[in-house]
mmCIF file of C-alpha atoms in Angstrom:
data_model
loop_
_atom_site.group_PDB
_atom_site.id
_atom_site.type_symbol
_atom_site.label_atom_id
_atom_site.label_comp_id
_atom_site.label_asym_id
_atom_site.label_seq_id
_atom_site.Cartn_x
_atom_site.Cartn_y
_atom_site.Cartn_z
ATOM 1 C CA MET R 165 0.041 0.065 0.104
ATOM 2 C CA ASP R 166 1.428 3.542 -1.070
ATOM 3 C CA PRO R 167 1.681 6.359 1.664
ATOM 4 C CA LEU R 168 -1.274 8.005 0.462
ATOM 5 C CA SER R 169 -3.556 5.280 0.546
ATOM 6 C CA ALA R 170 -2.649 4.382 3.986
ATOM 7 C CA LEU R 171 -3.020 7.969 5.333
ATOM 8 C CA ARG R 172 -6.460 8.101 3.618
ATOM 9 C CA GLU R 173 -7.376 4.437 5.146
ATOM 10 C CA PHE R 174 -6.648 5.522 8.729
ATOM 11 C CA THR R 175 -8.048 8.787 8.429
ATOM 12 C CA ILE R 176 -11.441 7.454 7.270
ATOM 13 C CA ARG R 177 -10.998 4.963 10.445
ATOM 14 C CA GLY R 178 -10.369 7.953 12.773
ATOM 15 C CA GLU R 179 -7.176 6.313 13.664
ATOM 16 C CA LEU R 180 -5.001 9.225 12.945
ATOM 17 C CA ASP R 181 -3.921 8.819 16.726
ATOM 18 C CA LYS R 182 -2.291 5.475 15.618
ATOM 19 C CA ILE R 183 0.118 7.288 13.249
ATOM 20 C CA VAL R 184 3.372 7.580 15.337
ATOM 21 C CA ARG R 185 6.815 9.280 14.067
ATOM 22 C CA VAL R 186 9.896 7.245 14.948
ATOM 23 C CA ASN R 187 12.805 9.217 13.812
ATOM 24 C CA ASP R 188 12.481 9.545 10.156
ATOM 25 C CA GLU R 189 9.806 7.437 9.473
ATOM 26 C CA PHE R 190 6.192 7.493 10.210
ATOM 27 C CA ARG R 191 4.595 3.973 11.513
ATOM 28 C CA PHE R 192 0.870 3.487 10.903
ATOM 29 C CA ALA R 193 0.160 1.153 14.014
ATOM 30 C CA SER R 194 1.798 -2.162 13.209
ATOM 31 C CA ASP R 195 0.546 -2.326 9.731
ATOM 32 C CA TYR R 196 2.847 -0.102 7.700
ATOM 33 C CA SER R 197 5.637 2.217 8.128
ATOM 34 C CA PHE R 198 6.946 4.907 5.718
ATOM 35 C CA PRO R 199 10.061 7.580 5.522
ATOM 36 C CA CYS R 200 8.541 11.043 6.707
ATOM 37 C CA ALA R 201 10.057 12.418 3.359
ATOM 38 C CA ALA R 202 8.489 10.040 0.950
ATOM 39 C CA GLU R 203 6.514 11.588 -1.712
ATOM 40 C CA THR R 204 2.726 10.715 -2.022
ATOM 41 C CA ALA R 205 0.452 10.465 -5.078
ATOM 42 C CA TYR R 206 -0.987 14.118 -4.368
ATOM 43 C CA ARG R 207 0.060 16.684 -6.766
ATOM 44 C CA SER R 208 -0.077 20.269 -5.358
ATOM 45 C CA LYS R 209 -1.744 22.908 -7.900
ATOM 46 C CA GLN R 210 1.863 24.311 -8.053
ATOM 47 C CA GLY R 211 2.940 21.165 -9.384
ATOM 48 C CA ASN R 212 5.050 19.614 -6.504
ATOM 49 C CA LEU R 213 4.332 16.168 -5.074
ATOM 50 C CA TYR R 214 3.376 16.772 -1.242
ATOM 51 C CA THR R 215 5.214 14.599 0.954
ATOM 52 C CA LEU R 216 3.837 12.097 3.611
ATOM 53 C CA GLU R 217 5.245 14.479 6.508
ATOM 54 C CA THR R 218 3.226 17.389 5.059
ATOM 55 C CA LEU R 219 0.192 15.454 4.625
ATOM 56 C CA VAL R 220 0.142 13.810 8.126
ATOM 57 C CA TYR R 221 0.885 17.332 9.404
ATOM 58 C CA TYR R 222 -2.160 18.904 7.743
ATOM 59 C CA ILE R 223 -4.801 15.853 8.600
ATOM 60 C CA GLN R 224 -3.810 15.995 12.291
ATOM 61 C CA ASN R 225 -3.974 20.043 12.110
ATOM 62 C CA HIS R 226 -6.688 20.835 9.280
ATOM 63 C CA LEU R 227 -9.327 22.564 12.137
ATOM 64 C CA VAL R 228 -6.773 25.109 13.005
ATOM 65 C CA LYS R 229 -7.326 28.325 10.937
ATOM 66 C CA HIS R 230 -5.132 28.608 7.708
ATOM 67 C CA THR R 231 -2.720 31.350 9.137
ATOM 68 C CA GLU R 232 -2.007 29.724 12.206
ATOM 69 C CA TYR R 233 -1.576 26.458 10.655
ATOM 70 C CA LEU R 234 1.223 28.273 8.344
ATOM 71 C CA GLN R 235 3.043 29.460 11.290
ATOM 72 C CA ASN R 236 2.853 26.741 13.196
ATOM 73 C CA ALA R 237 4.021 24.415 10.221
ATOM 74 C CA ARG R 238 6.807 26.770 9.703
ATOM 75 C CA THR R 239 7.755 26.632 13.413
ATOM 76 C CA GLN R 240 7.949 22.651 13.347
ATOM 77 C CA GLY R 241 9.704 22.939 9.709
ATOM 78 C CA VAL R 242 7.415 21.253 7.939
ATOM 79 C CA THR R 243 6.379 22.252 4.389
ATOM 80 C CA SER R 244 2.594 23.302 4.179
ATOM 81 C CA VAL R 245 -0.240 22.512 2.200
ATOM 82 C CA THR R 246 -1.410 25.461 0.142
ATOM 83 C CA PHE R 247 -4.748 27.100 0.870
ATOM 84 C CA PRO R 248 -6.496 26.074 -2.623
ATOM 85 C CA ASP R 249 -5.182 22.361 -1.942
ATOM 86 C CA ARG R 250 -6.874 22.411 1.554
ATOM 87 C CA LYS R 251 -10.325 21.663 0.574
ATOM 88 C CA PRO R 252 -9.942 19.219 -2.048
ATOM 89 C CA LEU R 253 -7.320 17.078 -0.232
ATOM 90 C CA LEU R 254 -9.414 17.014 2.965
ATOM 91 C CA ASP R 255 -12.397 15.893 1.035
ATOM 92 C CA TYR R 256 -10.246 12.775 -0.384
ATOM 93 C CA LEU R 257 -8.373 12.273 2.826
ATOM 94 C CA THR R 258 -11.713 11.933 4.819
ATOM 95 C CA GLY R 259 -13.689 10.014 2.026
ATOM 96 C CA LYS R 260 -15.874 12.574 0.847
ATOM 97 C CA VAL R 261 -14.497 11.860 -2.788
ATOM 98 C CA SER R 262 -13.204 8.608 -4.096
ATOM 99 C CA SER R 263 -10.476 10.045 -6.256
ATOM 100 C CA SER R 264 -9.155 13.396 -7.167
ATOM 101 C CA ASP R 265 -7.324 14.681 -10.317
ATOM 102 C CA ALA R 266 -4.657 15.427 -8.269
ATOM 103 C CA ILE R 267 -3.283 11.975 -7.569
ATOM 104 C CA GLU R 268 -0.934 10.622 -9.869
ATOM 105 C CA LEU R 269 0.049 6.986 -9.817
ATOM 106 C CA LEU R 270 3.597 6.474 -8.561
ATOM 107 C CA VAL R 271 5.957 3.768 -9.089
ATOM 108 C CA HIS R 272 9.020 3.859 -6.818
ATOM 109 C CA GLN R 273 12.225 3.406 -9.133
ATOM 110 C CA ASN R 274 13.908 -0.164 -8.199
ATOM 111 C CA PRO R 275 17.660 0.868 -7.513
ATOM 112 C CA LYS R 276 19.077 -2.408 -8.988
ATOM 113 C CA PHE R 277 17.248 -1.026 -12.437
ATOM 114 C CA PRO R 278 17.824 2.687 -12.596
ATOM 115 C CA ASP R 279 17.382 2.604 -16.571
ATOM 116 C CA LEU R 280 13.744 1.121 -16.298
ATOM 117 C CA PRO R 281 10.703 3.133 -16.833
ATOM 118 C CA SER R 282 8.097 3.663 -14.121
ATOM 119 C CA ALA R 283 4.517 2.433 -15.234
ATOM 120 C CA ASN R 284 3.098 5.868 -16.345
ATOM 121 C CA GLU R 285 6.096 5.954 -18.490
ATOM 122 C CA TYR R 286 5.755 2.488 -20.191
ATOM 123 C CA ARG R 287 4.645 2.191 -23.928
ATOM 124 C CA PRO R 288 5.217 -1.382 -25.159
ATOM 125 C CA GLU R 289 5.493 0.563 -28.734
ATOM 126 C CA ASN R 290 8.578 2.619 -27.926
ATOM 127 C CA PRO R 291 11.893 0.905 -28.929
ATOM 128 C CA VAL R 292 14.041 2.442 -26.355
ATOM 129 C CA VAL R 293 11.706 1.258 -23.641
ATOM 130 C CA VAL R 294 11.376 -2.064 -24.786
ATOM 131 C CA GLY R 295 15.223 -2.375 -25.159
ATOM 132 C CA ALA R 296 15.560 -1.006 -21.553
ATOM 133 C CA ALA R 297 12.872 -3.333 -20.459
ATOM 134 C CA ILE R 298 14.991 -6.353 -21.939
ATOM 135 C CA ASP R 299 18.103 -5.428 -20.644
ATOM 136 C CA ALA R 300 16.443 -5.628 -16.685
ATOM 137 C CA VAL R 301 15.046 -8.777 -17.786
ATOM 138 C CA ASP R 302 18.240 -10.174 -18.794
ATOM 139 C CA GLU R 303 19.849 -9.245 -15.706
ATOM 140 C CA VAL R 304 17.100 -10.925 -13.649
ATOM 141 C CA ASP R 305 17.118 -14.054 -15.674
ATOM 142 C CA GLY R 306 20.508 -14.134 -17.079
ATOM 143 C CA LEU R 307 19.033 -14.577 -20.452
ATOM 144 C CA LYS R 308 19.461 -12.680 -23.474
ATOM 145 C CA ASP R 309 16.724 -12.968 -25.839
ATOM 146 C CA SER R 310 15.474 -9.971 -27.806
ATOM 147 C CA THR R 311 12.338 -11.593 -29.286
ATOM 148 C CA ASN R 312 10.806 -12.593 -26.033
ATOM 149 C CA VAL R 313 10.187 -9.880 -23.231
ATOM 150 C CA ASN R 314 9.226 -11.417 -20.081
ATOM 151 C CA TYR R 315 7.183 -8.293 -18.460
ATOM 152 C CA MET R 316 6.438 -10.178 -15.427
ATOM 153 C CA ALA R 317 9.987 -9.722 -14.504
ATOM 154 C CA MET R 318 9.657 -6.153 -15.377
ATOM 155 C CA ILE R 319 6.894 -5.676 -12.736
ATOM 156 C CA THR R 320 8.222 -7.431 -9.811
ATOM 157 C CA ALA R 321 11.678 -5.727 -10.466
ATOM 158 C CA ILE R 322 9.528 -2.485 -9.687
ATOM 159 C CA GLU R 323 7.530 -4.025 -6.880
ATOM 160 C CA ARG R 324 8.200 -3.166 -3.244
ATOM 161 C CA PRO R 325 7.065 -5.536 -0.604
ATOM 162 C CA LEU R 326 4.574 -4.112 2.134
ATOM 163 C CA LYS R 327 4.419 -7.562 4.503
ATOM 164 C CA ASP R 328 6.158 -10.676 4.778
ATOM 165 C CA ARG R 329 5.090 -14.165 5.473
ATOM 166 C CA GLU R 330 5.506 -13.836 9.036
ATOM 167 C CA SER R 331 3.782 -10.667 9.789
ATOM 168 C CA LEU R 332 0.647 -12.067 7.571
ATOM 169 C CA LEU R 333 0.791 -15.142 9.625
ATOM 170 C CA GLU R 334 0.625 -13.463 13.144
ATOM 171 C CA CYS R 335 -2.766 -12.006 12.084
ATOM 172 C CA LYS R 336 -2.917 -9.045 13.931
ATOM 173 C CA ASN R 337 -6.169 -7.785 15.460
ATOM 174 C CA ARG R 338 -7.939 -10.914 14.413
ATOM 175 C CA ASN R 339 -9.146 -13.300 16.990
ATOM 176 C CA PHE R 340 -9.536 -17.187 16.171
ATOM 177 C CA TYR R 341 -10.654 -18.318 19.314
ATOM 178 C CA ASN R 342 -13.886 -18.912 18.379
ATOM 179 C CA VAL R 343 -12.807 -20.960 15.427
ATOM 180 C CA LEU R 344 -10.875 -22.923 17.722
ATOM 181 C CA VAL R 345 -13.733 -23.659 20.616
ATOM 182 C CA ALA R 346 -15.749 -24.858 17.182
ATOM 183 C CA SER R 347 -13.332 -27.044 15.719
ATOM 184 C CA THR R 348 -12.980 -28.734 19.550
ATOM 185 C CA LYS R 349 -16.574 -29.025 19.977
ATOM 186 C CA ARG R 350 -16.922 -30.911 16.660
ATOM 187 C CA GLU R 351 -14.002 -33.114 17.299
ATOM 188 C CA GLU R 352 -15.536 -34.165 20.677
ATOM 189 C CA GLU R 353 -18.885 -34.800 19.004
ATOM 190 C CA ARG R 354 -17.115 -36.986 16.486
ATOM 191 C CA GLN R 355 -15.289 -39.114 19.159
ATOM 192 C CA ARG R 356 -18.810 -39.228 21.071
ATOM 193 C CA LEU R 357 -20.558 -40.755 17.810
ATOM 194 C CA GLU R 358 -17.753 -42.850 17.015
ATOM 195 C CA SER R 359 -17.630 -44.314 20.783
ATOM 196 C CA GLN R 360 -21.417 -44.633 20.617
ATOM 197 C CA GLN R 361 -21.027 -46.720 17.115
ATOM 198 C CA ARG R 362 -18.479 -48.824 18.942
ATOM 199 C CA LYS R 363 -20.745 -49.814 21.548
ATOM 200 C CA ASP R 364 -23.840 -50.184 19.720
ATOM 201 C CA GLY R 365 -21.909 -52.848 17.772
ATOM 202 C CA LEU R 366 -20.740 -54.712 20.664
ATOM 203 C CA VAL R 367 -24.528 -54.935 21.662
ATOM 204 C CA ALA R 368 -25.140 -57.126 18.797
ATOM 205 C CA LYS R 369 -22.844 -59.412 20.376
ATOM 206 C CA SER R 370 -23.549 -59.170 23.830
ATOM 207 C CA ARG R 371 -25.341 -61.932 25.764
ATOM 208 C CA LEU R 372 -27.191 -61.707 28.971
ATOM 209 C CA MET R 373 -25.217 -63.987 31.573
ATOM 210 C CA GLY R 374 -25.098 -64.344 35.301
ATOM 211 C CA SER R 375 -21.871 -63.858 37.454
ATOM 212 C CA ASP R 376 -21.327 -67.763 37.503
ATOM 213 C CA ASP R 377 -20.642 -67.720 33.904
ATOM 214 C CA ARG R 378 -17.276 -66.033 34.132
ATOM 215 C CA GLY R 379 -15.480 -68.767 32.658
ATOM 216 C CA LEU R 380 -16.315 -67.519 28.877
ATOM 217 C CA VAL R 381 -13.374 -65.809 27.416
ATOM 218 C CA GLY R 382 -12.800 -64.442 23.834
ATOM 219 C CA TYR R 383 -14.432 -61.693 22.310
ATOM 220 C CA GLY R 384 -13.788 -58.455 24.776
ATOM 221 C CA ASP R 385 -12.345 -60.682 27.258
ATOM 222 C CA ASP R 386 -12.190 -57.621 29.646
ATOM 223 C CA LEU R 387 -15.559 -56.839 28.907
ATOM 224 C CA GLY R 388 -17.062 -60.182 29.492
ATOM 225 C CA TYR R 389 -18.414 -60.664 25.672
ATOM 226 C CA ASP R 390 -18.760 -64.137 24.719
ATOM 227 C CA ALA R 391 -17.088 -64.358 20.840
ATOM 228 C CA ASN R 392 -19.337 -67.293 19.936
ATOM 229 C CA PRO R 393 -22.521 -67.222 21.484
ATOM 230 C CA LYS R 394 -25.169 -69.899 21.356
ATOM 231 C CA PRO R 395 -28.329 -69.554 20.035
ATOM 232 C CA LYS R 396 -30.780 -69.415 23.049
ATOM 233 C CA MET R 397 -34.207 -70.791 22.640
ATOM 234 C CA HIS R 398 -37.563 -68.849 23.417
ATOM 235 C CA LEU R 399 -38.683 -70.609 26.525
ATOM 236 C CA LYS R 400 -41.872 -70.295 28.151
ATOM 237 C CA GLY R 401 -41.787 -70.131 32.226
ATOM 238 C CA GLY R 402 -40.204 -66.791 32.763
ATOM 239 C CA LYS R 403 -36.814 -67.118 30.985
ATOM 240 C CA ILE R 404 -35.288 -64.532 28.959
ATOM 241 C CA GLY R 405 -35.625 -64.705 25.313
ATOM 242 C CA GLU R 406 -32.733 -64.283 22.729
ATOM 243 C CA GLY R 407 -31.172 -61.048 21.982
ATOM 244 C CA VAL R 408 -30.439 -57.755 23.943
ATOM 245 C CA PRO R 409 -32.341 -57.231 27.359
ATOM 246 C CA ILE R 410 -34.913 -54.157 27.529
ATOM 247 C CA ILE R 411 -35.544 -51.707 30.143
ATOM 248 C CA LEU R 412 -38.791 -49.514 29.773
ATOM 249 C CA VAL R 413 -39.174 -46.164 31.111
ATOM 250 C CA PRO R 414 -42.196 -43.844 31.142
ATOM 251 C CA SER R 415 -42.673 -41.405 27.880
ATOM 252 C CA ALA R 416 -44.133 -38.907 30.382
ATOM 253 C CA PHE R 417 -42.006 -36.550 31.746
ATOM 254 C CA GLN R 418 -43.621 -36.274 35.104
ATOM 255 C CA THR R 419 -41.504 -39.319 36.132
ATOM 256 C CA LEU R 420 -37.506 -38.572 37.210
ATOM 257 C CA ILE R 421 -36.211 -41.117 35.012
ATOM 258 C CA THR R 422 -36.703 -40.885 31.180
ATOM 259 C CA ILE R 423 -35.563 -41.852 27.788
ATOM 260 C CA TYR R 424 -33.404 -38.648 27.747
ATOM 261 C CA ASN R 425 -31.396 -38.988 30.924
ATOM 262 C CA VAL R 426 -31.606 -42.913 31.854
ATOM 263 C CA LYS R 427 -28.072 -43.286 29.981
ATOM 264 C CA GLU R 428 -26.260 -40.572 32.346
ATOM 265 C CA PHE R 429 -28.207 -42.061 35.489
ATOM 266 C CA LEU R 430 -27.268 -45.880 34.635
ATOM 267 C CA GLU R 431 -23.824 -45.180 32.986
ATOM 268 C CA ASP R 432 -22.385 -42.516 34.990
ATOM 269 C CA GLY R 433 -24.291 -42.551 38.014
ATOM 270 C CA VAL R 434 -25.525 -39.117 37.667
ATOM 271 C CA TYR R 435 -28.820 -37.722 37.754
ATOM 272 C CA ILE R 436 -29.544 -35.090 35.262
ATOM 273 C CA PRO R 437 -33.370 -33.376 34.974
ATOM 274 C CA THR R 438 -35.235 -34.327 31.750
ATOM 275 C CA ASP R 439 -35.920 -30.603 30.892
ATOM 276 C CA VAL R 440 -31.982 -30.047 30.977
ATOM 277 C CA LYS R 441 -31.238 -32.952 28.645
ATOM 278 C CA VAL R 442 -33.965 -31.846 26.512
ATOM 279 C CA LYS R 443 -32.184 -28.456 25.785
ATOM 280 C CA GLN R 444 -28.933 -30.144 25.416
ATOM 281 C CA MET R 445 -30.446 -32.646 22.957
ATOM 282 C CA LYS R 446 -32.231 -29.855 20.996
ATOM 283 C CA GLY R 447 -35.333 -31.718 21.354
ATOM 284 C CA VAL R 448 -34.027 -34.834 19.569
ATOM 285 C CA ARG R 449 -35.926 -37.756 20.853
ATOM 286 C CA PRO R 450 -33.916 -41.247 20.627
ATOM 287 C CA GLU R 451 -35.973 -44.263 19.713
ATOM 288 C CA CYS R 452 -33.669 -46.667 21.719
ATOM 289 C CA VAL R 453 -30.886 -45.578 23.994
ATOM 290 C CA THR R 454 -28.122 -48.495 24.961
ATOM 291 C CA VAL R 455 -26.970 -48.588 28.245
ATOM 292 C CA GLN R 456 -24.218 -50.761 30.220
ATOM 293 C CA LYS R 457 -23.056 -50.855 33.650
ATOM 294 C CA LYS R 458 -19.702 -48.775 33.596
ATOM 295 C CA PHE R 459 -18.835 -48.692 37.343
ATOM 296 C CA SER R 460 -19.270 -51.629 40.132
ATOM 297 C CA ARG R 461 -18.249 -53.020 43.147
ATOM 298 C CA ASP R 462 -17.638 -56.108 41.824
ATOM 299 C CA ARG R 463 -14.328 -55.925 39.444
ATOM 300 C CA ASP R 464 -14.672 -59.164 38.252
ATOM 301 C CA ARG R 465 -18.148 -58.858 36.813
ATOM 302 C CA VAL R 466 -19.810 -59.657 33.495
ATOM 303 C CA VAL R 467 -20.830 -56.668 31.173
ATOM 304 C CA THR R 468 -24.346 -56.735 29.782
ATOM 305 C CA ALA R 469 -25.733 -54.246 27.651
ATOM 306 C CA TYR R 470 -29.330 -53.186 27.784
ATOM 307 C CA GLU R 471 -31.719 -51.160 25.261
ATOM 308 C CA VAL R 472 -33.889 -48.646 26.773
ATOM 309 C CA ARG R 473 -36.894 -48.249 25.339
ATOM 310 C CA ASP R 474 -40.286 -45.920 26.036
ATOM 311 C CA LYS R 475 -42.984 -47.078 23.923
ATOM 312 C CA PRO R 476 -44.234 -50.252 24.637
ATOM 313 C CA SER R 477 -46.894 -50.196 22.329
ATOM 314 C CA ALA R 478 -43.854 -50.716 19.235
ATOM 315 C CA LEU R 479 -42.471 -53.960 20.976
ATOM 316 C CA LYS R 480 -43.565 -57.193 18.765
ATOM 317 C CA SER R 481 -44.496 -60.522 20.861
ATOM 318 C CA GLU R 482 -41.193 -62.021 20.723
ATOM 319 C CA ASP R 483 -39.788 -58.508 22.249
ATOM 320 C CA TRP R 484 -41.592 -58.828 25.327
ATOM 321 C CA ASP R 485 -39.689 -61.885 26.524
ATOM 322 C CA ARG R 486 -36.561 -59.612 26.622
ATOM 323 C CA VAL R 487 -38.158 -57.176 28.911
ATOM 324 C CA VAL R 488 -36.548 -57.442 32.206
ATOM 325 C CA ALA R 489 -36.980 -54.165 34.109
ATOM 326 C CA VAL R 490 -39.492 -51.139 34.012
ATOM 327 C CA PHE R 491 -39.342 -47.300 35.726
ATOM 328 C CA VAL R 492 -43.045 -46.956 36.908
ATOM 329 C CA LEU R 493 -44.373 -44.001 36.759
ATOM 330 C CA GLY R 494 -47.092 -44.911 39.638
ATOM 331 C CA LYS R 495 -50.156 -44.429 37.212
ATOM 332 C CA GLU R 496 -52.368 -47.354 36.253
ATOM 333 C CA TRP R 497 -52.570 -46.423 32.490
ATOM 334 C CA GLN R 498 -48.704 -46.851 31.922
ATOM 335 C CA PHE R 499 -49.322 -50.664 32.168
ATOM 336 C CA LYS R 500 -52.621 -50.215 29.631
ATOM 337 C CA ASP R 501 -52.199 -52.928 26.505
ATOM 338 C CA TRP R 502 -49.440 -54.689 28.088
ATOM 339 C CA PRO R 503 -49.715 -58.499 27.427
ATOM 340 C CA TYR R 504 -50.207 -59.446 31.346
ATOM 341 C CA LYS R 505 -53.190 -59.987 33.432
ATOM 342 C CA ASN R 506 -52.224 -57.865 36.230
ATOM 343 C CA HIS R 507 -49.610 -56.442 38.443
ATOM 344 C CA VAL R 508 -48.834 -59.316 39.927
ATOM 345 C CA GLU R 509 -47.945 -61.205 36.872
ATOM 346 C CA ILE R 510 -46.174 -58.039 35.384
ATOM 347 C CA PHE R 511 -43.829 -57.760 38.567
ATOM 348 C CA ASN R 512 -43.263 -61.631 38.925
ATOM 349 C CA ARG R 513 -41.757 -61.430 35.002
ATOM 350 C CA ILE R 514 -40.296 -57.887 35.300
ATOM 351 C CA ILE R 515 -38.688 -55.918 37.952
ATOM 352 C CA GLY R 516 -40.048 -52.732 38.730
ATOM 353 C CA PHE R 517 -38.485 -49.545 40.096
ATOM 354 C CA TYR R 518 -40.082 -46.202 41.095
ATOM 355 C CA MET R 519 -37.688 -43.066 41.378
ATOM 356 C CA ARG R 520 -38.420 -40.326 43.735
ATOM 357 C CA PHE R 521 -37.102 -37.589 45.699
ATOM 358 C CA GLU R 522 -36.221 -38.513 49.168
ATOM 359 C CA ASP R 523 -38.126 -35.415 50.680
ATOM 360 C CA ASP R 524 -41.436 -35.698 48.669
ATOM 361 C CA SER R 525 -44.254 -37.209 49.987
ATOM 362 C CA LEU R 526 -45.229 -40.780 49.852
ATOM 363 C CA GLU R 527 -48.740 -40.141 49.050
ATOM 364 C CA SER R 528 -47.829 -39.648 45.503
ATOM 365 C CA ALA R 529 -46.385 -43.389 45.555
ATOM 366 C CA LYS R 530 -49.350 -44.730 47.393
ATOM 367 C CA ASN R 531 -49.959 -47.158 44.326
ATOM 368 C CA VAL R 532 -46.402 -48.125 44.118
ATOM 369 C CA LYS R 533 -46.571 -49.438 47.551
ATOM 370 C CA GLN R 534 -49.189 -51.726 46.681
ATOM 371 C CA TRP R 535 -46.721 -53.329 44.022
ATOM 372 C CA ASN R 536 -44.049 -55.521 43.907
ATOM 373 C CA VAL R 537 -41.558 -52.448 43.033
ATOM 374 C CA ARG R 538 -38.291 -51.173 44.184
ATOM 375 C CA ILE R 539 -38.548 -47.537 45.564
ATOM 376 C CA ILE R 540 -35.221 -45.829 44.937
ATOM 377 C CA SER R 541 -34.718 -42.431 46.505
ATOM 378 C CA ILE R 542 -32.463 -39.383 45.359
ATOM 379 C CA SER R 543 -31.806 -36.130 46.521
ATOM 380 C CA LYS R 544 -32.882 -33.203 44.895
ATOM 381 C CA ASN R 545 -29.407 -31.325 45.299
ATOM 382 C CA LYS R 546 -26.833 -33.709 46.456
ATOM 383 C CA ARG R 547 -25.492 -35.425 43.318
ATOM 384 C CA HIS R 548 -22.881 -37.142 44.930
ATOM 385 C CA GLN R 549 -25.306 -39.686 46.197
ATOM 386 C CA ASP R 550 -26.868 -40.389 42.698
ATOM 387 C CA ARG R 551 -23.955 -42.946 42.265
ATOM 388 C CA ALA R 552 -25.762 -44.887 45.285
ATOM 389 C CA ALA R 553 -28.905 -45.173 44.197
ATOM 390 C CA ALA R 554 -27.774 -45.998 40.525
ATOM 391 C CA LEU R 555 -25.769 -48.981 42.098
ATOM 392 C CA GLU R 556 -28.866 -49.993 43.844
ATOM 393 C CA VAL R 557 -30.430 -50.325 40.754
ATOM 394 C CA TRP R 558 -27.959 -52.141 38.997
ATOM 395 C CA ASP R 559 -27.798 -54.499 42.146
ATOM 396 C CA ARG R 560 -31.595 -55.473 42.296
ATOM 397 C CA LEU R 561 -31.340 -55.803 38.242
ATOM 398 C CA GLU R 562 -28.747 -58.179 38.059
ATOM 399 C CA GLU R 563 -29.918 -60.161 40.961
ATOM 400 C CA PHE R 564 -33.570 -60.452 39.386
ATOM 401 C CA VAL R 565 -31.841 -61.260 35.994
ATOM 402 C CA ARG R 566 -29.904 -64.382 37.520
ATOM 403 C CA SER R 567 -32.956 -65.728 39.172
ATOM 404 C CA ARG R 568 -34.584 -65.401 35.723
ATOM 405 C CA SER R 569 -32.183 -66.998 33.823
ATOM 406 C CA HIS R 570 -31.752 -69.721 36.146
ATOM 407 C CA SER R 571 -35.246 -70.601 36.832
#
């Protein structure tokens, strides 16, 4: 950028205070620096080109009366802007006009090629100029070819670099923190999805096993999965059917455990209110959630995957053989259209859990107290107690599953 354009840019932006003189040059913030005596492209009506020093002093003092301005400039040893040039120059520098007849295109002469003409003097049809250009090209390329003029070499020979690679990479006055945060979130989401996909792939291989079946090794030995599961028959009399066991939760928001927050509670031992999870998931309702017991008092445990669903009406008849647990809402209508006669049959075949806050009235659970259901209490505020409640659910569930598997 040339000195005149830089001065105009800083004037329009109202950043004249960032133009600082250091020794014999003006520094435009950290963007540009030019010699004070550098000629600008603005030519006075008297015919001379104004220097950068003259224009900077004028624009910083243009509100001063002209007579006082002339006296101050003389005292400072700065050449002044003539009275006829004041208003046209001010209009251009402040952006009121986009161009001026007083502006000329300046091309600084390259000291390496003093005979090379400036751009406004260059004429391709002029044999003298072409000869000078060819000589410049020969010196750059070390080639002597009068029939092939390298005009790009001519242009680059008179270029003056304003920024280098390091100054560009510094990206001053730019903040890329938001880009970093967005990129980090995308990477975390990608890893989370990949982890979920791997887990869902393991679910297809998982089998429901009791703690006595620890002799099985192979695929995922440390996870407790059987690499070669044997087909399991659909047996009557209470045994569990083939496939991943199912846990049912209410679809209503009145209950503490729903399809939205069941994963954090059972896997991490942390209760998160449903409305908070709905906002985090942006209203996306999962059809099915896979959960595994990640923490245990028993290090030699066998890990089993469970499917959590909240739409019993979508279950097929063979799917009901896989249902092992239900979180109850405490309302009779929750069991409408279930393939069982009554609550006695339901809670003989399926273990029931009722989640409540410990300081809630038991009156709200009067129906539940008549059923064979485990009441699990958690605190409204003490989240560190959630883990113990989740462990109680797992212990009761695994004990029930073992009894069903061996019955």
